[in-house]
Amino acid sequence: MSLSDGYPGLPPQGMVDLHGHLLPGIDDGAKHLEQSLNMARQAVADGIVISVVTPHHLNGVYSNPARDVREHCDAFRGALREHGIPLEILPGNECHLVPELPEALAAGTALTVADRGRAVLVELPVHTVPLGATGILEEILAMGLQPVIAHPERNTELAADPELLGEWVDMGCLAQVTAQSCTGRFGPHVQRAARRMVCEGLVHVLASDAHRDSRRIPQLQPGREVVAQWASTEAARLLTEEFPRALAEGQLVNITLLRDALPVRSAGFVGWLRDRLRA
Ligand SMILES: [Fe+2]
């Protein structure tokens, strides 16, 4: 089942966080409802109006099939209303990139982004790109779904050489960088990789990937400011508002808008040197 008719009354303006573990007690995210509510308050304070909640699925540790996530999501939405917290919650999964994923999507047991049947948040292992990854992504694309690669800057292989990410983006995939990667929370290597991916136009979404109400919190604004410095305020707006909202609403992302929002890359040795010094 897909909620293709849409959710009535989505907030018309504000940032949209496409990746977060706010649902209590079902993965390595929020431990209990009180923490989930705190995280929701932090999101609202940051200017986030919609959070797609994305419990891990198919990663060999956590199994959170679609029906369960929808139920948890409804319960959490009720708790938010009860506590007067103005955050809209939509269901999703962070799906591990395994050979079984296309089948799970076809069967409706793995959730698409916001349950819209348009895009899928796909997670890689921390260090490697599994053999056959490109083939699985092609299978998902052939189903009419658009994979959104979760935090490629935190995958050791892609961070060292983003060329493969470029190939996936050329195939039709999108990519999501974590806001705290941009601010340096995961170290200088990850930060450099995030910068390169953003400036090369390989990133379409900035998300929090929040797990707690301390440290890894639902917050986009600091990362948004860094992206604005690296690229432009318009690029930062596209990555935190326009593109994630399109995905949360089940629309196509107009990636041509990103081209005009990115800095023109310097040519020649002087430009190369200038870019190196800036990095
Ligand atoms: Fe995550």
CSV table of C-alpha atoms and ligand atoms in Angstrom, one decimal:
chain,number,residue,atom,x,y,z
A,1,MET,CA,0.0,0.0,0.0
A,2,SER,CA,1.2,3.5,-0.8
A,3,LEU,CA,-0.2,6.7,0.5
A,4,SER,CA,-0.1,8.2,-3.0
A,5,ASP,CA,-3.2,10.3,-2.2
A,6,GLY,CA,-1.0,12.3,0.1
A,7,TYR,CA,-1.3,13.5,3.6
A,8,PRO,CA,-3.6,16.4,3.9
A,9,GLY,CA,-2.3,19.5,5.5
A,10,LEU,CA,1.5,19.1,5.2
A,11,PRO,CA,3.1,22.3,6.5
A,12,PRO,CA,3.7,24.5,3.4
A,13,GLN,CA,7.1,25.9,4.4
A,14,GLY,CA,10.2,25.0,6.3
A,15,MET,CA,12.9,22.4,6.3
A,16,VAL,CA,12.2,18.7,5.7
A,17,ASP,CA,14.4,16.0,7.3
A,18,LEU,CA,14.4,12.9,5.2
A,19,HIS,CA,16.4,10.6,7.5
A,20,GLY,CA,16.1,10.2,11.2
A,21,HIS,CA,15.6,7.5,13.9
A,22,LEU,CA,13.0,9.2,16.0
A,23,LEU,CA,10.7,6.3,16.6
A,24,PRO,CA,11.2,5.0,20.1
A,25,GLY,CA,12.6,1.6,20.9
A,26,ILE,CA,12.7,-0.1,17.5
A,27,ASP,CA,16.3,0.4,16.3
A,28,ASP,CA,19.5,2.1,17.5
A,29,GLY,CA,17.7,5.5,17.6
A,30,ALA,CA,15.5,6.9,20.3
A,31,LYS,CA,15.4,4.6,23.3
A,32,HIS,CA,12.0,5.6,24.7
A,33,LEU,CA,9.1,8.0,23.9
A,34,GLU,CA,10.4,10.8,26.1
A,35,GLN,CA,13.6,10.9,24.1
A,36,SER,CA,11.6,10.8,20.8
A,37,LEU,CA,9.5,13.8,22.0
A,38,ASN,CA,12.7,15.7,23.0
A,39,MET,CA,14.1,15.0,19.5
A,40,ALA,CA,10.9,16.3,17.9
A,41,ARG,CA,11.1,19.5,20.0
A,42,GLN,CA,14.7,19.9,18.8
A,43,ALA,CA,13.7,19.4,15.2
A,44,VAL,CA,11.0,22.1,15.5
A,45,ALA,CA,13.4,24.5,17.3
A,46,ASP,CA,15.7,24.0,14.3
A,47,GLY,CA,13.0,24.9,11.8
A,48,ILE,CA,12.2,21.4,10.6
A,49,VAL,CA,8.5,21.0,9.9
A,50,ILE,CA,8.4,17.4,8.4
A,51,SER,CA,10.5,14.4,9.6
A,52,VAL,CA,10.5,11.2,7.6
A,53,VAL,CA,11.3,8.6,10.3
A,54,THR,CA,13.5,5.9,8.9
A,55,PRO,CA,14.2,2.9,11.1
A,56,HIS,CA,16.8,0.5,9.9
A,57,HIS,CA,15.6,-2.5,7.8
A,58,LEU,CA,17.3,-5.5,6.3
A,59,ASN,CA,20.7,-4.7,7.9
A,60,GLY,CA,21.1,-8.0,9.6
A,61,VAL,CA,20.4,-6.5,13.0
A,62,TYR,CA,17.1,-4.7,12.8
A,63,SER,CA,14.0,-5.7,10.9
A,64,ASN,CA,11.3,-3.0,10.7
A,65,PRO,CA,8.8,-4.0,8.0
A,66,ALA,CA,6.4,-1.5,6.5
A,67,ARG,CA,3.3,-2.4,8.5
A,68,ASP,CA,5.1,-2.1,11.9
A,69,VAL,CA,6.6,1.3,10.9
A,70,ARG,CA,3.3,2.7,9.8
A,71,GLU,CA,1.7,1.6,13.2
A,72,HIS,CA,4.6,3.1,15.2
A,73,CYS,CA,4.5,6.3,13.1
A,74,ASP,CA,0.7,6.7,13.7
A,75,ALA,CA,1.3,6.2,17.5
A,76,PHE,CA,4.1,8.8,17.6
A,77,ARG,CA,2.1,11.3,15.5
A,78,GLY,CA,-0.7,10.9,18.2
A,79,ALA,CA,1.9,11.5,21.0
A,80,LEU,CA,3.2,14.6,19.2
A,81,ARG,CA,-0.3,16.1,18.9
A,82,GLU,CA,-1.0,15.2,22.6
A,83,HIS,CA,2.1,17.2,23.6
A,84,GLY,CA,1.4,20.0,21.2
A,85,ILE,CA,4.6,19.5,19.2
A,86,PRO,CA,4.1,20.9,15.6
A,87,LEU,CA,6.1,18.3,13.7
A,88,GLU,CA,4.7,16.3,10.9
A,89,ILE,CA,5.9,12.7,10.8
A,90,LEU,CA,5.9,10.5,7.7
A,91,PRO,CA,7.0,6.8,7.6
A,92,GLY,CA,10.0,5.4,5.9
A,93,ASN,CA,12.9,2.9,6.2
A,94,GLU,CA,16.6,3.1,5.9
A,95,CYS,CA,17.0,0.0,3.7
A,96,HIS,CA,20.3,-1.8,3.7
A,97,LEU,CA,21.5,-2.5,0.2
A,98,VAL,CA,21.1,-6.3,0.0
A,99,PRO,CA,20.1,-8.5,-2.9
A,100,GLU,CA,16.8,-9.1,-1.2
A,101,LEU,CA,15.9,-5.4,-1.2
A,102,PRO,CA,14.2,-5.2,-4.7
A,103,GLU,CA,12.0,-8.1,-3.8
A,104,ALA,CA,11.1,-6.6,-0.4
A,105,LEU,CA,10.1,-3.3,-2.1
A,106,ALA,CA,8.0,-5.2,-4.7
A,107,ALA,CA,6.3,-7.1,-1.9
A,108,GLY,CA,5.6,-3.9,0.0
A,109,THR,CA,7.5,-5.1,3.1
A,110,ALA,CA,10.2,-2.4,2.8
A,111,LEU,CA,9.0,1.2,2.9
A,112,THR,CA,9.7,3.8,0.3
A,113,VAL,CA,10.4,7.5,1.3
A,114,ALA,CA,7.3,8.8,3.1
A,115,ASP,CA,5.5,5.7,1.8
A,116,ARG,CA,5.0,7.4,-1.5
A,117,GLY,CA,6.2,4.6,-3.8
A,118,ARG,CA,8.7,7.0,-5.6
A,119,ALA,CA,12.1,6.9,-3.9
A,120,VAL,CA,14.0,4.6,-1.5
A,121,LEU,CA,16.6,5.5,1.2
A,122,VAL,CA,19.4,3.0,0.7
A,123,GLU,CA,22.2,2.4,3.2
A,124,LEU,CA,25.6,0.9,2.4
A,125,PRO,CA,28.0,-0.8,4.8
A,126,VAL,CA,30.3,1.6,6.6
A,127,HIS,CA,33.6,0.7,4.9
A,128,THR,CA,32.9,-1.1,1.6
A,129,VAL,CA,30.7,-1.0,-1.5
A,130,PRO,CA,29.4,-4.5,-1.8
A,131,LEU,CA,30.0,-6.5,-5.0
A,132,GLY,CA,26.8,-6.2,-7.1
A,133,ALA,CA,25.7,-2.9,-5.5
A,134,THR,CA,25.3,-1.2,-9.0
A,135,GLY,CA,23.2,-4.2,-10.2
A,136,ILE,CA,20.8,-3.9,-7.2
A,137,LEU,CA,20.5,-0.1,-7.7
A,138,GLU,CA,19.7,-0.8,-11.4
A,139,GLU,CA,17.0,-3.3,-10.4
A,140,ILE,CA,15.4,-0.7,-8.1
A,141,LEU,CA,15.5,1.9,-10.8
A,142,ALA,CA,13.9,-0.5,-13.3
A,143,MET,CA,11.0,-0.8,-10.8
A,144,GLY,CA,10.4,2.9,-11.2
A,145,LEU,CA,11.9,3.7,-7.8
A,146,GLN,CA,14.7,6.2,-7.3
A,147,PRO,CA,17.4,5.1,-4.8
A,148,VAL,CA,18.6,7.8,-2.4
A,149,ILE,CA,22.1,6.8,-1.2
A,150,ALA,CA,22.3,7.5,2.5
A,151,HIS,CA,25.5,9.4,3.7
A,152,PRO,CA,27.9,8.3,0.9
A,153,GLU,CA,30.5,10.6,2.6
A,154,ARG,CA,30.6,8.2,5.5
A,155,ASN,CA,31.4,5.1,3.4
A,156,THR,CA,35.1,4.7,3.3
A,157,GLU,CA,35.3,3.6,-0.3
A,158,LEU,CA,33.0,6.3,-1.7
A,159,ALA,CA,34.6,9.0,0.4
A,160,ALA,CA,38.1,8.1,-1.0
A,161,ASP,CA,36.8,8.0,-4.6
A,162,PRO,CA,33.4,9.5,-5.3
A,163,GLU,CA,33.5,8.5,-8.9
A,164,LEU,CA,31.3,5.5,-8.4
A,165,LEU,CA,28.7,7.8,-6.7
A,166,GLY,CA,28.9,9.9,-9.8
A,167,GLU,CA,28.1,6.9,-11.9
A,168,TRP,CA,25.1,6.1,-9.7
A,169,VAL,CA,23.9,9.7,-9.9
A,170,ASP,CA,24.2,9.5,-13.7
A,171,MET,CA,22.1,6.3,-13.6
A,172,GLY,CA,19.4,8.3,-11.9
A,173,CYS,CA,20.1,7.8,-8.2
A,174,LEU,CA,20.1,10.6,-5.7
A,175,ALA,CA,22.4,11.1,-2.6
A,176,GLN,CA,21.9,12.3,0.9
A,177,VAL,CA,24.7,13.8,3.0
A,178,THR,CA,24.4,14.0,6.8
A,179,ALA,CA,24.3,17.5,8.2
A,180,GLN,CA,26.8,16.8,10.9
A,181,SER,CA,29.3,15.5,8.3
A,182,CYS,CA,29.4,19.0,6.9
A,183,THR,CA,30.1,20.5,10.4
A,184,GLY,CA,33.0,18.1,11.0
A,185,ARG,CA,31.3,15.8,13.6
A,186,PHE,CA,32.6,12.7,11.8
A,187,GLY,CA,36.1,14.0,11.3
A,188,PRO,CA,38.0,15.9,8.6
A,189,HIS,CA,38.1,13.1,6.0
A,190,VAL,CA,34.3,12.7,6.1
A,191,GLN,CA,33.9,16.5,6.0
A,192,ARG,CA,36.2,16.8,3.0
A,193,ALA,CA,34.3,14.1,1.2
A,194,ALA,CA,31.0,15.8,2.0
A,195,ARG,CA,32.4,19.1,0.6
A,196,ARG,CA,33.6,17.5,-2.6
A,197,MET,CA,30.3,15.6,-3.2
A,198,VAL,CA,28.2,18.7,-2.5
A,199,CYS,CA,30.4,21.0,-4.8
A,200,GLU,CA,30.4,18.4,-7.6
A,201,GLY,CA,26.6,18.3,-7.6
A,202,LEU,CA,26.4,14.7,-6.4
A,203,VAL,CA,24.3,15.6,-3.3
A,204,HIS,CA,20.6,16.3,-3.4
A,205,VAL,CA,19.5,16.1,0.2
A,206,LEU,CA,20.9,17.2,3.6
A,207,ALA,CA,19.4,15.2,6.4
A,208,SER,CA,20.1,14.7,10.1
A,209,ASP,CA,20.2,10.9,10.5
A,210,ALA,CA,19.4,11.8,14.1
A,211,HIS,CA,19.7,9.0,16.7
A,212,ARG,CA,19.4,10.8,20.1
A,213,ASP,CA,18.4,14.0,21.8
A,214,SER,CA,22.1,14.6,22.5
A,215,ARG,CA,25.0,14.8,20.0
A,216,ARG,CA,23.3,13.1,17.0
A,217,ILE,CA,20.2,15.3,17.2
A,218,PRO,CA,17.7,16.3,14.5
A,219,GLN,CA,19.2,19.5,13.4
A,220,LEU,CA,19.9,20.8,9.9
A,221,GLN,CA,20.6,24.5,10.3
A,222,PRO,CA,24.4,24.3,11.2
A,223,GLY,CA,25.0,21.9,8.2
A,224,ARG,CA,22.9,24.1,6.0
A,225,GLU,CA,25.1,27.1,6.8
A,226,VAL,CA,28.2,25.1,5.9
A,227,VAL,CA,26.7,24.1,2.6
A,228,ALA,CA,25.8,27.7,1.9
A,229,GLN,CA,29.5,28.6,2.4
A,230,TRP,CA,30.7,25.7,0.3
A,231,ALA,CA,28.2,26.2,-2.6
A,232,SER,CA,25.5,28.9,-2.2
A,233,THR,CA,22.5,29.8,-0.1
A,234,GLU,CA,20.3,28.5,-2.9
A,235,ALA,CA,22.0,25.1,-3.0
A,236,ALA,CA,21.6,24.9,0.8
A,237,ARG,CA,17.9,25.8,0.4
A,238,LEU,CA,17.4,23.1,-2.3
A,239,LEU,CA,19.1,20.4,-0.2
A,240,THR,CA,17.1,21.2,3.0
A,241,GLU,CA,13.8,22.4,1.7
A,242,GLU,CA,12.9,22.0,-2.0
A,243,PHE,CA,14.4,18.6,-2.8
A,244,PRO,CA,13.5,16.7,0.4
A,245,ARG,CA,10.0,18.2,0.3
A,246,ALA,CA,9.6,16.9,-3.3
A,247,LEU,CA,10.6,13.4,-2.2
A,248,ALA,CA,8.4,13.5,1.0
A,249,GLU,CA,5.5,14.5,-1.3
A,250,GLY,CA,6.3,11.8,-3.8
A,251,GLN,CA,7.3,14.2,-6.6
A,252,LEU,CA,10.2,14.2,-8.9
A,253,VAL,CA,13.3,16.2,-7.9
A,254,ASN,CA,14.2,18.8,-10.5
A,255,ILE,CA,18.0,18.4,-10.3
A,256,THR,CA,18.6,20.9,-13.0
A,257,LEU,CA,18.0,23.6,-10.4
A,258,LEU,CA,21.1,22.4,-8.6
A,259,ARG,CA,23.4,23.1,-11.5
A,260,ASP,CA,22.8,26.9,-11.4
A,261,ALA,CA,23.2,26.9,-7.6
A,262,LEU,CA,26.7,25.4,-7.5
A,263,PRO,CA,29.9,27.4,-7.8
A,264,VAL,CA,31.6,27.3,-11.2
A,265,ARG,CA,34.6,25.1,-11.0
A,266,SER,CA,38.0,26.7,-11.5
A,267,ALA,CA,39.9,25.6,-14.6
A,268,GLY,CA,43.6,25.0,-15.1
A,269,PHE,CA,46.5,24.6,-12.6
A,270,VAL,CA,45.8,28.0,-10.8
A,271,GLY,CA,42.2,26.9,-10.3
A,272,TRP,CA,43.2,23.5,-9.1
A,273,LEU,CA,45.6,25.1,-6.6
A,274,ARG,CA,43.0,27.6,-5.5
A,275,ASP,CA,40.5,24.7,-4.9
A,276,ARG,CA,43.1,22.7,-3.0
A,277,LEU,CA,43.9,25.7,-0.8
A,278,ARG,CA,40.2,26.3,-0.1
A,279,ALA,CA,39.6,22.6,0.8
B,1,FE,FE,20.3,6.3,9.6
